[in-house]
Coordinates of C-alpha atoms in Angstrom, one line a residue:
X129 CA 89.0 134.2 111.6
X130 CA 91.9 132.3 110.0
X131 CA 94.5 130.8 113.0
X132 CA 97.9 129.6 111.7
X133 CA 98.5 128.2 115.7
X134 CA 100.6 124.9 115.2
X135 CA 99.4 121.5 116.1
X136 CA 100.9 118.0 116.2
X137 CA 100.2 114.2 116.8
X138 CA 98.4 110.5 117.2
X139 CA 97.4 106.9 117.0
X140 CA 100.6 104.4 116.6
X141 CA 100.2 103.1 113.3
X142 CA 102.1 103.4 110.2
X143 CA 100.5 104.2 107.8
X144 CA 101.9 102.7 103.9
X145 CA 102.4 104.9 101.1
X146 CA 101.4 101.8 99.1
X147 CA 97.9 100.3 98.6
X148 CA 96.6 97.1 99.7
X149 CA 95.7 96.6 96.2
X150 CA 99.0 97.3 95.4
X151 CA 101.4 100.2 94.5
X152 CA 101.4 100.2 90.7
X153 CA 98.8 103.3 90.6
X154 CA 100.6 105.6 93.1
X155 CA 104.0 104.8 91.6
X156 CA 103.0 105.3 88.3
X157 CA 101.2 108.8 88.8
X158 CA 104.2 109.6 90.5
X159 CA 106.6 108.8 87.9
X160 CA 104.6 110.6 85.6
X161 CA 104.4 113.7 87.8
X162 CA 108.0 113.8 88.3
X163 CA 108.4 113.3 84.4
X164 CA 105.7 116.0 83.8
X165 CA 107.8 119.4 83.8
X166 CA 107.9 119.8 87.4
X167 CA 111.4 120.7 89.4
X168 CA 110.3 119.0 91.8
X169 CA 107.4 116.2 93.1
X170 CA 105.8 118.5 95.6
X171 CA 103.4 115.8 97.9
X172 CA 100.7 117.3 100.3
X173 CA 99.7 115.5 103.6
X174 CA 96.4 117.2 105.5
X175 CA 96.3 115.6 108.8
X176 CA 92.1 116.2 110.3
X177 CA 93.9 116.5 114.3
X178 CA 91.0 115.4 116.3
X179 CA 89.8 112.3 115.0
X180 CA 93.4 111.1 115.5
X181 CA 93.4 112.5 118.8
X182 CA 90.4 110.8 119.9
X183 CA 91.9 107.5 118.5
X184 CA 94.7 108.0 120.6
X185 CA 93.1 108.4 123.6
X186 CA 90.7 105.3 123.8
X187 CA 93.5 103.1 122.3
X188 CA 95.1 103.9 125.9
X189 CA 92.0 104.1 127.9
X190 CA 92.0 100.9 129.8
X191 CA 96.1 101.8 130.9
X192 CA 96.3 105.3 130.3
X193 CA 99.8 107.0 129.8
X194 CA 100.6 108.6 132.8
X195 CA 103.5 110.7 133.6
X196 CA 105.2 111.2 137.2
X197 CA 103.4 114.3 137.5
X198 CA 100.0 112.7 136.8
X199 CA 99.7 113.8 133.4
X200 CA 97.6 111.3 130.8
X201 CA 99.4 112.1 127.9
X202 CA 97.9 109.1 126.0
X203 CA 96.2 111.1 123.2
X204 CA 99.1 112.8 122.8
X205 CA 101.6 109.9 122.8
X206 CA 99.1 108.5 120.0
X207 CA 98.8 110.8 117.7
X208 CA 102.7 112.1 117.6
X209 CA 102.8 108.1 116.8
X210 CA 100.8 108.4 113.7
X211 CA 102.2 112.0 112.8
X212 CA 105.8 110.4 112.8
X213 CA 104.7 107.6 111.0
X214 CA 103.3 109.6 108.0
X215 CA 106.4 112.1 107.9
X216 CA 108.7 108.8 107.6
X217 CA 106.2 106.7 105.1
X218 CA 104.8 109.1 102.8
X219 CA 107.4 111.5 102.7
X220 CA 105.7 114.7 102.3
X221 CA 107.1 117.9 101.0
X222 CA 104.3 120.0 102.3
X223 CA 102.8 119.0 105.7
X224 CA 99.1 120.9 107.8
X225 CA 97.1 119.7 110.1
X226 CA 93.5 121.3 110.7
X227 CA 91.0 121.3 113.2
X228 CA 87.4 122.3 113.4
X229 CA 86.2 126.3 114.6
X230 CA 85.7 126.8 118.0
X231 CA 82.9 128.6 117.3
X232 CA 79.2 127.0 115.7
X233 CA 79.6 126.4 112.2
X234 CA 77.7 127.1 109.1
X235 CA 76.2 123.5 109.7
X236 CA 74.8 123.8 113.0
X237 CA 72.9 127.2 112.3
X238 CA 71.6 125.8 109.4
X239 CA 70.7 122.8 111.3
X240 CA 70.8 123.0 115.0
X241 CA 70.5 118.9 115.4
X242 CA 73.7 119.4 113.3
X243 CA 76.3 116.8 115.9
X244 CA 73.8 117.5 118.6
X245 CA 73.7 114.0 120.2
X246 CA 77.3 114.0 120.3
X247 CA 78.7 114.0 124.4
X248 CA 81.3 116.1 125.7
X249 CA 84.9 115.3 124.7
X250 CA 86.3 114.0 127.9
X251 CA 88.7 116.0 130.4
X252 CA 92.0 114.5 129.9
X253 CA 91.6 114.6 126.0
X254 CA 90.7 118.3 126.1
X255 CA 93.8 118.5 128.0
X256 CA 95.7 117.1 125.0
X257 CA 94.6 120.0 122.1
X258 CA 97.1 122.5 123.7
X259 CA 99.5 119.9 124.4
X260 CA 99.3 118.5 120.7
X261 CA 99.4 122.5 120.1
X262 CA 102.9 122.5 121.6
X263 CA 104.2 119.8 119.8
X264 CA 103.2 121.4 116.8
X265 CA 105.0 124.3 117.1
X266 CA 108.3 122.7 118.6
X267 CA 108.1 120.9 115.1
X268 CA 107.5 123.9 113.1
X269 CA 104.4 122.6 111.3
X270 CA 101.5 124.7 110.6
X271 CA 97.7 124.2 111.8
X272 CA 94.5 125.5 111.0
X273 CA 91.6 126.6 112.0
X274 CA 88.9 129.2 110.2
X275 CA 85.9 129.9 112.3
X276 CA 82.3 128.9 111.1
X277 CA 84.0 125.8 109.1
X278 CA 84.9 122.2 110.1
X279 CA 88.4 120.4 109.6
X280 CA 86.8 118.6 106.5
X281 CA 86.5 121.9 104.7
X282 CA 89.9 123.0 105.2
X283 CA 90.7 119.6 104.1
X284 CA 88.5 120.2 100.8
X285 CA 90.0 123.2 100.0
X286 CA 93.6 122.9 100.3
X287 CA 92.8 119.3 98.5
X288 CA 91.5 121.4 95.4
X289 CA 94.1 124.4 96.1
X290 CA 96.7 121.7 95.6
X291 CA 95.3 119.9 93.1
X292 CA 95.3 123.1 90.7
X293 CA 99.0 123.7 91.5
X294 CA 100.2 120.2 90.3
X295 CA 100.4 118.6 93.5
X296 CA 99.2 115.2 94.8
X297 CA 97.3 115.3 98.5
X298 CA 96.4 112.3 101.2
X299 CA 93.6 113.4 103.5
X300 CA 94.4 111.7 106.7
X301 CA 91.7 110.6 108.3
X302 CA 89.2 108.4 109.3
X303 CA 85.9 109.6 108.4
X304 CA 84.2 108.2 105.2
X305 CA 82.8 111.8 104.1
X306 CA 86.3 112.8 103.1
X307 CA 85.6 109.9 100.4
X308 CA 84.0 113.0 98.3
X309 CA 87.1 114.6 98.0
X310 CA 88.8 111.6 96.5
X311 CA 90.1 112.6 92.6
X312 CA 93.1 111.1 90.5
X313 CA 95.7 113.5 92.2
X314 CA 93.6 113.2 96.0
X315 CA 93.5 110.5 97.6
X316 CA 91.6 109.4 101.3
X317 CA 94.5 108.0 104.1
X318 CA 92.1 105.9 106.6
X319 CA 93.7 104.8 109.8
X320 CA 93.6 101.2 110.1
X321 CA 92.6 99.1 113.3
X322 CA 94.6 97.3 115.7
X323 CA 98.0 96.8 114.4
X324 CA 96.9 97.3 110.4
X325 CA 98.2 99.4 108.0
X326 CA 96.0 102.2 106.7
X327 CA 94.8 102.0 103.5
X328 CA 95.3 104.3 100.8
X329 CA 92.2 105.1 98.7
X330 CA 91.9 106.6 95.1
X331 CA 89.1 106.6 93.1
X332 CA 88.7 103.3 91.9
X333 CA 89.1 102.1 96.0
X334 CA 87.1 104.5 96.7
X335 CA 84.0 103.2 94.1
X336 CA 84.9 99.2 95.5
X337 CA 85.0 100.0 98.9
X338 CA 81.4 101.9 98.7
X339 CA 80.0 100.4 96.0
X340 CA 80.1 104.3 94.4
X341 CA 79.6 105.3 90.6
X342 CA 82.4 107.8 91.7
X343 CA 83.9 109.4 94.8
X344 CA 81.5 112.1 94.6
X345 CA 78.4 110.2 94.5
X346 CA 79.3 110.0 98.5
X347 CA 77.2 113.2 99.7
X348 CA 74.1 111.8 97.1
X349 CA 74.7 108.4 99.5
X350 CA 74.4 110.7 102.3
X351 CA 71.8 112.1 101.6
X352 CA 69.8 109.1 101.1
X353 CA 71.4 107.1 104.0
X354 CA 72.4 109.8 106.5
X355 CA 74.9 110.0 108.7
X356 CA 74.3 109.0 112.6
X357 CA 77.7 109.8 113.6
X358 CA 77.1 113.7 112.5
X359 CA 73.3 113.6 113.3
X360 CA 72.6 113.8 109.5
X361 CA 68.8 112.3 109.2
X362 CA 68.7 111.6 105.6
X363 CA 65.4 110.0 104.5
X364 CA 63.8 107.9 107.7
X365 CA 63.8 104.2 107.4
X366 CA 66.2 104.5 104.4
X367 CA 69.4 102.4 105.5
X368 CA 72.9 102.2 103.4
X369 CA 72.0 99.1 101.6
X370 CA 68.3 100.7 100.3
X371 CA 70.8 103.9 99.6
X372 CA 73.4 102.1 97.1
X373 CA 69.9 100.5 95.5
X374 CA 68.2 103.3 94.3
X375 CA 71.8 104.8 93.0
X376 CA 72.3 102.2 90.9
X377 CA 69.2 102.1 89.7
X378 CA 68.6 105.9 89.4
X379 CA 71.9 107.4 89.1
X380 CA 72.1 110.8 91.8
X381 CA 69.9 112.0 94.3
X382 CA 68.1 113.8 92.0
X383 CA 67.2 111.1 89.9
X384 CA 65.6 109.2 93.3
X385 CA 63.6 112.0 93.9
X386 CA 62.5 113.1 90.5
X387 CA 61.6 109.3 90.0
X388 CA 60.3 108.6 93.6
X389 CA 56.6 107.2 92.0
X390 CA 58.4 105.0 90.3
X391 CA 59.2 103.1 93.9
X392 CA 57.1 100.6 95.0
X393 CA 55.7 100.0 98.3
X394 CA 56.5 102.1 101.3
X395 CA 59.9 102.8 100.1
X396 CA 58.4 105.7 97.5
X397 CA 56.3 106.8 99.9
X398 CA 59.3 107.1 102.3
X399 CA 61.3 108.8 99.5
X400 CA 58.9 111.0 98.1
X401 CA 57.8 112.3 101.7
X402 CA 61.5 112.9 103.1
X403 CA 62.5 114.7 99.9
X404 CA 63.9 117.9 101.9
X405 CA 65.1 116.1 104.3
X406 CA 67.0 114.2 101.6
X407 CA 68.3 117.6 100.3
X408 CA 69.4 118.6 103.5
X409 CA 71.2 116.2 104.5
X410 CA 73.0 116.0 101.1
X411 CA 73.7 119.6 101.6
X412 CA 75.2 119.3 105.4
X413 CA 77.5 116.2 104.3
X414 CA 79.0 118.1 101.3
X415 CA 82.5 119.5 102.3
X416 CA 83.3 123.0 101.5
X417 CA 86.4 123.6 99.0
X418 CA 85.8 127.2 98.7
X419 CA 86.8 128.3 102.9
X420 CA 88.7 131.6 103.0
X421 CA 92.0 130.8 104.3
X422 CA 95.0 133.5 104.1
X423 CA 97.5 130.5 103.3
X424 CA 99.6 129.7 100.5
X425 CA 101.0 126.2 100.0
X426 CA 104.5 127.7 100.1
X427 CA 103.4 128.1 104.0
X428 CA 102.9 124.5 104.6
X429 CA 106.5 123.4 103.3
X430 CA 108.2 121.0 105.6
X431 CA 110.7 123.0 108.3
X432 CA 113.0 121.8 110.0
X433 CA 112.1 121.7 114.0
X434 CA 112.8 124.0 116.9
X435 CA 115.3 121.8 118.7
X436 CA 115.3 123.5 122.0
X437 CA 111.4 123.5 122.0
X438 CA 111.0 120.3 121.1
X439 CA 113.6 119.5 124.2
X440 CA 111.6 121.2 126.4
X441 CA 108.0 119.5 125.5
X442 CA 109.2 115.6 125.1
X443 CA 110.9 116.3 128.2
X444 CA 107.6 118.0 129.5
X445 CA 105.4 114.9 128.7
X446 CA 108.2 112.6 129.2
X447 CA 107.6 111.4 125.8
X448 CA 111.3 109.3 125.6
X449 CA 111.3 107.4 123.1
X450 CA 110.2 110.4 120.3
X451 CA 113.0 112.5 122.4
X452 CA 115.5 109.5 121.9
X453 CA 114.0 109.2 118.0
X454 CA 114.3 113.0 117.0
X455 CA 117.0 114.5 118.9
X456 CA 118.9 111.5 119.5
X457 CA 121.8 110.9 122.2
X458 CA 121.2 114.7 123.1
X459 CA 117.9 114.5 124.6
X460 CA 117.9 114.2 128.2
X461 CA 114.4 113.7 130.0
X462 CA 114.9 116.0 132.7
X463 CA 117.7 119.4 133.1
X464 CA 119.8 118.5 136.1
X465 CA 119.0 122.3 137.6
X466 CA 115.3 121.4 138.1
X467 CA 115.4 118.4 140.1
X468 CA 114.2 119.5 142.9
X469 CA 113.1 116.9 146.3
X470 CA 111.5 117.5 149.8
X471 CA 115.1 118.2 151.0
X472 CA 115.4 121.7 149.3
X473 CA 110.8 121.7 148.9
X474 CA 109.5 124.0 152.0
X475 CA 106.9 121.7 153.1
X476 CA 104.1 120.9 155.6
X477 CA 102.7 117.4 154.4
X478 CA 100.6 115.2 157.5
X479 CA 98.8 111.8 158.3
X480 CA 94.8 112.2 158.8
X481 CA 94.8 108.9 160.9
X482 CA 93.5 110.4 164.2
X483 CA 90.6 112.5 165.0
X484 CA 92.4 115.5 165.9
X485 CA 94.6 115.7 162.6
X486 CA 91.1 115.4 160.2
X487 CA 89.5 118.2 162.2
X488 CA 92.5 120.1 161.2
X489 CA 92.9 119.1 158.2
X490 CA 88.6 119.9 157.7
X491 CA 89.1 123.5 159.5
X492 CA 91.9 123.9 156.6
X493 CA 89.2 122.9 153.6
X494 CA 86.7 125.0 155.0
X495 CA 89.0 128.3 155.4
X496 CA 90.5 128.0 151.6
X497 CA 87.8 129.0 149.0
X498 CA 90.1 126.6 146.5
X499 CA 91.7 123.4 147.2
X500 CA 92.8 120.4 145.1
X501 CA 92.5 116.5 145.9
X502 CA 93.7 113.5 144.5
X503 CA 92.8 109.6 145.0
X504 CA 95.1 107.0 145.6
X505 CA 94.3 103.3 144.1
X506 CA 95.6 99.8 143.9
X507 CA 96.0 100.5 139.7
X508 CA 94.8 102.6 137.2
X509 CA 92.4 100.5 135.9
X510 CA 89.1 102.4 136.5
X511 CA 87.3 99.1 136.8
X512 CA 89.4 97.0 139.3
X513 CA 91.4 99.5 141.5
X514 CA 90.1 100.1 145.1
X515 CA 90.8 102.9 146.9
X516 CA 92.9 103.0 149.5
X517 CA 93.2 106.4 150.5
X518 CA 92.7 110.3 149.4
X519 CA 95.0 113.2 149.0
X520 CA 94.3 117.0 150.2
X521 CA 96.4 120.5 149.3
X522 CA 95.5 123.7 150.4
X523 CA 98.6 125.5 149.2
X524 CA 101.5 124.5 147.6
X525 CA 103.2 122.5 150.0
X526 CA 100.8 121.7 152.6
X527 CA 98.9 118.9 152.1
X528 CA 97.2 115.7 154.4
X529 CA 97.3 112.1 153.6
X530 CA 93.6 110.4 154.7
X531 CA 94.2 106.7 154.6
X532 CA 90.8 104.7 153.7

């Protein structure tokens, strides 16, 4: 089913509303859109959420962002970087942020290998969706989700939704599939790495970068090449560089198969017996643009935030210097009424560092069906800290310290 449930932020990096070619293009479709009959230049920014969010977590994962509670809050810190940066560069006049269904897609039933080698997103960045989800809807923008389809078709089909109401879209993202999408009023936002600007990619980037007859020639290249990143086989032993070869020579994917005897060598052989897997493959890496989504674009206009809920989550995460940056000289990090210490705390905290104080503190773990530990390091860098000792509660409030 369609989900409107607000999302929000990542990776620190702003991202330019001019090319690295240069700006001429963009400016100049611009000028002539605002010159075109249009009230107003409306400008669409579709943010895929967990790409970014991933980004934001590894950027942090050797010194993680913790807060005083023992939060990680580095994908989140990441990706409201990147968020702020595109509302402040690029301007938009209509703002969403998708995400893919939480239930199997149309992809993996028609292909269980379909992302299969993929591992398990780790804890602490699961952790950060319904943060991110927070943050979204303290800022008032809109998220989406449709069941059975991937961010990238969402992406696809507001992209073409917008296109045929007169508006210009950036896909931000990082994965080179969205490439297809690419068209004279859609254009690919890639995150760039380290400290570089993204790039912004229209068609004729688009055809350089890839060595493409056109954006759309992406999901023949796909097909051909694969994709090891989704688990997408395309033909065995065909690499990218074999891939942009037979394009060029035979135009589409069609043409390679149709014209597969006319390959010599193994390569024919190779193309002529992986011709359904070629197919496929073409047909799992082309992004929807038809998803049914109960959304207009007047939905995904720019609001202006919930002030008190965005107070409440920066303060939350102890994300100061977006507080400092969005609500200015009247954030405060913490409400003076919820301080609270082991003065006014009803507590029962003990040393284990005698035999008769771990026996109780062991009677205690074996009478409580739940109980929570922590460890205590030197750092927390996974790969140099020593321990030093471990933490044990039974109930809020009663706890034991067991020095290593």
């Amino acid at each position: 089913m369609f989900g409107l449930c607000d999302f929000a932020p990542l990776y620190a990096r702003a991202i330019s509303p001019v090319n690295r070619k240069g700006h001429s293009e963009v400016e100049t479709r611009r000028i002539f859109r605002q010159g075109d009959g249009m009230t107003a230049f409306n400008r669409l920014i579709v943010v895929d959420v967990m790409p970014l969010l991933y980004r934001g977590h590894f950027v942090f994962l050797k010194k993680p962002r913790i807060t005083t509670t023992g939060i990680n809050t580095s994908a989140l810190y990441g990706f409201a970087s990147l968020l702020l940066q595109i509302l402040d560069t690029q301007k938009p006049t209509h703002l969403a942020l998708v995400f893919d269904s939480r239930t199997p897609t149309f992809r993996h039933q028609e292909y269980p290998a379909y992302k299969a080698q993929r591992q398990k997103a780790p804890e602490d960045l699961q952790a950060a969706i319904p943060m991110a989800e927070k943050l979204a809807a303290a800022l008032r923008i809109p998220a989406l989700r449709v069941d059975g389809f991937e961010a990238d078709d969402l992406m696809g089909t507001l992209a073409r939704q917008a296109e045929r109401e007169g508006f210009e879209t950036y896909l931000a993202t990082p994965d080179k599939d969205v490439a297809q999408l690419v068209s004279d009023r859609t254009f690919l936002l890639r995150p760039g790495k380290g400290n570089a600007s993204a790039d912004v990619l229209g068609p004729a980037e688009v055809i350089a970068h890839w060595g493409l007859d056109s954006p759309a020639r992406m999901v023949d290249f796909l097909g051909l090449a694969g994709d090891s990143s989704d688990n997408i086989p395309g033909i065995p032993g065909v690499g990218e560089k074999t891939a942009l070869a037979l394009l060029a020579q035979f135009g589409t994917l069609d043409g390679v198969l149709a014209h597969a005897d006319e390959i010599k060598g193994k390569m024919g052989e190779k193309v002529a017996a992986g011709r359904d897997q070629a197919r496929l493959s073409r047909h799992l890496a082309t992004i929807r643009t038809d998803v049914p989504m109960a959304v207009s674009l007047d939905a995904l206009k720019r609001a202006e935030p919930d002030r008190d809920a965005l107070q409440a989550i920066l303060a939350e995460y102890e994300l100061v210097q977006f507080g400092k940056r969005l609500l200015g000289d009247t954030f405060t990090l913490q409400n003076a009424e919820t301080i609270r210490t082991l003065a006014d705390v009803p507590h029962d905290y003990r040393l284990a560092d005698d035999p008769a104080e771990l026996e109780r503190l062991i009677a205690a773990l074996r009478f409580h069906e739940e109980w929570a530990f922590d460890t205590e390091t030197t750092g927390l860098d996974p790969w140099h800290a020593r321990l030093v000792g471990l933490s044990f509660a039974v109930a809020p409030g009663q706890a034991w310290y067991v020095p290593v």
